[in-house]
Amino acid sequence: MEKKLKAALFDLDGVVFDTEPQYTEFWGSQCREFHPERPNLEQEIKGQTLTQIYDKYFNGALVAQRPLITSRLNEFERQMKFEYIAGIERLIGELHANGVGTAVVTSSNIAKMEAVYDKRPEFKRLFDEILTAEDFERSKPDPDCYLKAALRFGADSSECIVFEDSFNGLKSGRAARMKVIGLATTNPADAIAPYSDLVITNYTSIGYRHCLELLG
């Protein structure tokens, strides 16, 4: 019996939008200012939430700098460009045509999403559900966010596919016992392959049938 695909769950940065190079630029400037002793730290923090970054790298004497960094980040995000990963709009249309629900599942907060909606007014029409950091009790790599997203569609984990780019996100999808498609937009394909059921660079060569086949 063919399995049913009920929901496709997408992370935001590096999965819906090609924003990771911009974040690397932002965090590179902050890390050079506050952690000059750790060159390339911006590469290590990819895929981590702001809370995780603060807890690990901006504690102790640097706690006092958090409001400044947050203010800079908010301003940076208001100016960001939100360019879609190639092929995603077509894929979402194909998923919807086959009765598959779609959701964004992101660690970004509502303030960041307002910047997205301002730059991309059509964004809300692409997705049936949008879950942000305010909707979760535990951050990726915990599966909490993806399990909550599945509930929005009345779907079992076996009926969902996760699209992720970061290690924490990929691990979150795996921990939720969902099939995971890795986007090689933030990390090399061979690095994310062990955490992915399929690795792609964009959506130009993947469709509904490929997703369905992945469920087994």
Tab-separated table of C-alpha atoms in Angstrom:
chain	number	residue	atom	x	y	z
A	1	MET	CA	0.000	0.000	0.000
A	2	GLU	CA	1.430	3.356	-1.026
A	3	LYS	CA	2.085	5.689	1.873
A	4	LYS	CA	0.391	9.061	1.959
A	5	LEU	CA	2.349	12.303	2.107
A	6	LYS	CA	0.344	14.707	4.242
A	7	ALA	CA	2.837	17.458	5.052
A	8	ALA	CA	6.049	18.992	3.738
A	9	LEU	CA	7.837	20.969	6.433
A	10	PHE	CA	10.425	23.570	5.452
A	11	ASP	CA	13.027	25.391	7.505
A	12	LEU	CA	13.393	29.021	6.396
A	13	ASP	CA	16.967	30.267	5.978
A	14	GLY	CA	18.956	28.210	3.514
A	15	VAL	CA	15.840	26.191	2.638
A	16	VAL	CA	13.167	28.622	1.466
A	17	PHE	CA	15.434	31.644	1.098
A	18	ASP	CA	19.097	31.847	0.084
A	19	THR	CA	19.991	33.974	3.110
A	20	GLU	CA	22.857	32.043	4.672
A	21	PRO	CA	25.624	34.040	2.940
A	22	GLN	CA	24.083	37.211	4.384
A	23	TYR	CA	24.027	35.784	7.902
A	24	THR	CA	27.623	34.642	7.501
A	25	GLU	CA	28.516	38.239	6.663
A	26	PHE	CA	26.652	39.590	9.703
A	27	TRP	CA	28.021	37.092	12.216
A	28	GLY	CA	31.482	37.403	10.723
A	29	SER	CA	31.511	41.102	11.642
A	30	GLN	CA	30.255	40.408	15.179
A	31	CYS	CA	32.669	37.560	15.781
A	32	ARG	CA	35.644	39.576	14.577
A	33	GLU	CA	34.654	42.346	16.981
A	34	PHE	CA	33.888	40.273	20.071
A	35	HIS	CA	35.881	37.086	19.432
A	36	PRO	CA	39.005	38.125	17.495
A	37	GLU	CA	40.794	35.158	19.063
A	38	ARG	CA	38.471	32.746	17.182
A	39	PRO	CA	38.798	33.292	13.424
A	40	ASN	CA	35.977	31.825	11.315
A	41	LEU	CA	33.686	31.435	14.326
A	42	GLU	CA	30.804	32.494	12.064
A	43	GLN	CA	31.180	29.142	10.298
A	44	GLU	CA	30.789	27.231	13.563
A	45	ILE	CA	27.545	28.909	14.582
A	46	LYS	CA	25.649	28.215	11.358
A	47	GLY	CA	22.221	26.748	12.010
A	48	GLN	CA	22.163	27.710	15.690
A	49	THR	CA	19.434	29.828	17.232
A	50	LEU	CA	20.231	33.220	18.683
A	51	THR	CA	19.748	31.819	22.200
A	52	GLN	CA	22.170	28.987	21.478
A	53	ILE	CA	24.737	31.417	20.073
A	54	TYR	CA	24.422	33.700	23.088
A	55	ASP	CA	24.583	30.856	25.617
A	56	LYS	CA	27.719	29.387	24.085
A	57	TYR	CA	29.675	32.341	22.755
A	58	PHE	CA	28.353	35.528	24.362
A	59	ASN	CA	28.237	34.709	28.039
A	60	GLY	CA	30.253	35.954	31.004
A	61	ALA	CA	31.564	39.444	30.347
A	62	LEU	CA	29.937	39.450	26.908
A	63	VAL	CA	26.388	39.126	28.268
A	64	ALA	CA	26.302	42.927	28.452
A	65	GLN	CA	26.837	43.068	24.672
A	66	ARG	CA	23.775	40.959	23.824
A	67	PRO	CA	21.303	43.891	23.550
A	68	LEU	CA	23.672	45.677	21.163
A	69	ILE	CA	24.079	42.577	18.996
A	70	THR	CA	20.335	41.924	19.013
A	71	SER	CA	19.675	45.496	17.925
A	72	ARG	CA	22.202	45.172	15.107
A	73	LEU	CA	20.701	41.852	14.037
A	74	ASN	CA	17.170	43.239	13.957
A	75	GLU	CA	18.289	46.129	11.783
A	76	PHE	CA	20.278	43.788	9.537
A	77	GLU	CA	17.249	41.535	9.033
A	78	ARG	CA	15.072	44.505	8.116
A	79	GLN	CA	17.485	45.231	5.261
A	80	MET	CA	18.031	41.652	4.112
A	81	LYS	CA	17.218	40.341	0.664
A	82	PHE	CA	14.937	37.312	0.584
A	83	GLU	CA	15.595	35.424	-2.630
A	84	TYR	CA	13.871	32.053	-3.051
A	85	ILE	CA	15.923	28.913	-3.521
A	86	ALA	CA	15.517	27.952	-7.189
A	87	GLY	CA	12.431	25.849	-7.894
A	88	ILE	CA	10.742	26.058	-4.511
A	89	GLU	CA	7.661	27.945	-5.696
A	90	ARG	CA	7.044	25.325	-8.390
A	91	LEU	CA	7.521	22.465	-5.900
A	92	ILE	CA	5.101	23.984	-3.395
A	93	GLY	CA	2.512	24.432	-6.133
A	94	GLU	CA	2.921	20.790	-7.118
A	95	LEU	CA	2.610	19.637	-3.508
A	96	HIS	CA	-0.568	21.657	-3.018
A	97	ALA	CA	-2.011	20.270	-6.263
A	98	ASN	CA	-1.574	16.794	-4.799
A	99	GLY	CA	-3.196	17.634	-1.478
A	100	VAL	CA	0.006	17.990	0.556
A	101	GLY	CA	0.044	20.596	3.325
A	102	THR	CA	3.053	22.881	3.586
A	103	ALA	CA	4.551	24.638	6.589
A	104	VAL	CA	7.525	26.780	7.462
A	105	VAL	CA	9.122	25.589	10.688
A	106	THR	CA	11.730	28.152	11.698
A	107	SER	CA	13.676	29.256	14.749
A	108	SER	CA	13.257	32.832	13.512
A	109	ASN	CA	11.036	35.051	15.652
A	110	ILE	CA	7.937	37.030	14.715
A	111	ALA	CA	9.966	40.243	14.277
A	112	LYS	CA	12.109	38.539	11.623
A	113	MET	CA	9.014	37.157	9.908
A	114	GLU	CA	7.494	40.638	9.702
A	115	ALA	CA	10.523	41.639	7.648
A	116	VAL	CA	9.878	38.655	5.384
A	117	TYR	CA	6.203	39.554	4.937
A	118	ASP	CA	7.149	43.141	4.133
A	119	LYS	CA	9.590	42.110	1.414
A	120	ARG	CA	7.588	39.098	0.198
A	121	PRO	CA	3.833	39.814	0.518
A	122	GLU	CA	3.014	36.551	-1.290
A	123	PHE	CA	4.893	34.462	1.273
A	124	LYS	CA	1.884	33.672	3.480
A	125	ARG	CA	-0.005	32.332	0.490
A	126	LEU	CA	2.725	29.792	-0.255
A	127	PHE	CA	2.437	28.031	3.085
A	128	ASP	CA	-0.556	26.644	4.951
A	129	GLU	CA	1.125	27.079	8.333
A	130	ILE	CA	4.001	29.191	9.652
A	131	LEU	CA	5.584	28.151	12.948
A	132	THR	CA	8.167	30.429	14.569
A	133	ALA	CA	10.387	30.362	17.647
A	134	GLU	CA	7.460	31.513	19.778
A	135	ASP	CA	5.614	28.259	19.001
A	136	PHE	CA	8.248	25.902	20.427
A	137	GLU	CA	9.358	24.966	23.906
A	138	ARG	CA	12.650	23.432	22.761
A	139	SER	CA	14.932	24.430	19.908
A	140	LYS	CA	16.417	22.255	17.176
A	141	PRO	CA	17.978	19.650	17.304
A	142	ASP	CA	15.086	18.698	19.588
A	143	PRO	CA	12.183	17.304	17.486
A	144	ASP	CA	9.580	19.468	19.291
A	145	CYS	CA	9.109	21.933	16.422
A	146	TYR	CA	8.518	19.309	13.744
A	147	LEU	CA	6.225	17.232	15.920
A	148	LYS	CA	4.134	20.336	16.612
A	149	ALA	CA	4.026	21.105	12.888
A	150	ALA	CA	2.796	17.593	12.107
A	151	LEU	CA	-0.038	18.072	14.577
A	152	ARG	CA	-1.245	21.104	12.598
A	153	PHE	CA	-2.028	18.694	9.742
A	154	GLY	CA	-3.163	15.738	11.813
A	155	ALA	CA	-0.215	13.863	10.359
A	156	ASP	CA	1.896	11.048	11.704
A	157	SER	CA	5.684	11.386	11.463
A	158	SER	CA	5.677	8.747	8.725
A	159	GLU	CA	3.477	11.043	6.616
A	160	CYS	CA	5.837	14.051	6.737
A	161	ILE	CA	8.970	15.160	4.924
A	162	VAL	CA	11.374	17.711	6.375
A	163	PHE	CA	13.531	20.057	4.281
A	164	GLU	CA	16.585	21.315	6.200
A	165	ASP	CA	20.088	22.674	5.659
A	166	SER	CA	21.737	22.942	9.085
A	167	PHE	CA	23.038	20.083	11.198
A	168	ASN	CA	20.725	20.973	14.078
A	169	GLY	CA	17.748	21.103	11.727
A	170	LEU	CA	18.597	17.815	10.043
A	171	LYS	CA	18.996	16.145	13.431
A	172	SER	CA	15.658	17.620	14.514
A	173	GLY	CA	13.876	16.075	11.539
A	174	ARG	CA	15.541	12.725	12.139
A	175	ALA	CA	14.657	12.827	15.841
A	176	ALA	CA	11.025	13.429	14.831
A	177	ARG	CA	11.274	10.171	12.829
A	178	MET	CA	10.492	11.934	9.567
A	179	LYS	CA	12.151	11.556	6.184
A	180	VAL	CA	14.672	14.360	5.719
A	181	ILE	CA	15.792	16.083	2.526
A	182	GLY	CA	19.008	18.019	3.044
A	183	LEU	CA	19.753	21.259	1.199
A	184	ALA	CA	23.456	21.699	0.456
A	185	THR	CA	23.150	25.477	0.659
A	186	THR	CA	24.880	26.042	3.992
A	187	ASN	CA	27.085	22.975	4.411
A	188	PRO	CA	28.746	20.688	1.835
A	189	ALA	CA	26.649	17.839	0.458
A	190	ASP	CA	28.977	15.147	1.795
A	191	ALA	CA	28.842	16.672	5.290
A	192	ILE	CA	25.034	16.611	5.534
A	193	ALA	CA	24.553	13.292	3.707
A	194	PRO	CA	24.770	11.151	6.900
A	195	TYR	CA	21.826	13.107	8.341
A	196	SER	CA	19.716	13.128	5.152
A	197	ASP	CA	17.659	10.625	3.193
A	198	LEU	CA	18.281	12.688	0.070
A	199	VAL	CA	20.574	15.659	-0.610
A	200	ILE	CA	19.747	18.381	-3.151
A	201	THR	CA	21.245	21.764	-4.010
A	202	ASN	CA	17.916	23.346	-5.039
A	203	TYR	CA	14.408	22.270	-6.047
A	204	THR	CA	14.735	22.342	-9.836
A	205	SER	CA	14.966	18.551	-10.187
A	206	ILE	CA	12.634	17.365	-7.423
A	207	GLY	CA	8.854	17.026	-7.447
A	208	TYR	CA	5.899	15.508	-5.630
A	209	ARG	CA	6.642	12.019	-6.960
A	210	HIS	CA	10.200	12.074	-5.616
A	211	CYS	CA	8.892	13.066	-2.172
A	212	LEU	CA	6.297	10.330	-2.214
A	213	GLU	CA	8.846	7.708	-3.242
A	214	LEU	CA	11.060	8.759	-0.350
A	215	LEU	CA	8.379	7.660	2.119
A	216	GLY	CA	8.867	4.089	0.898
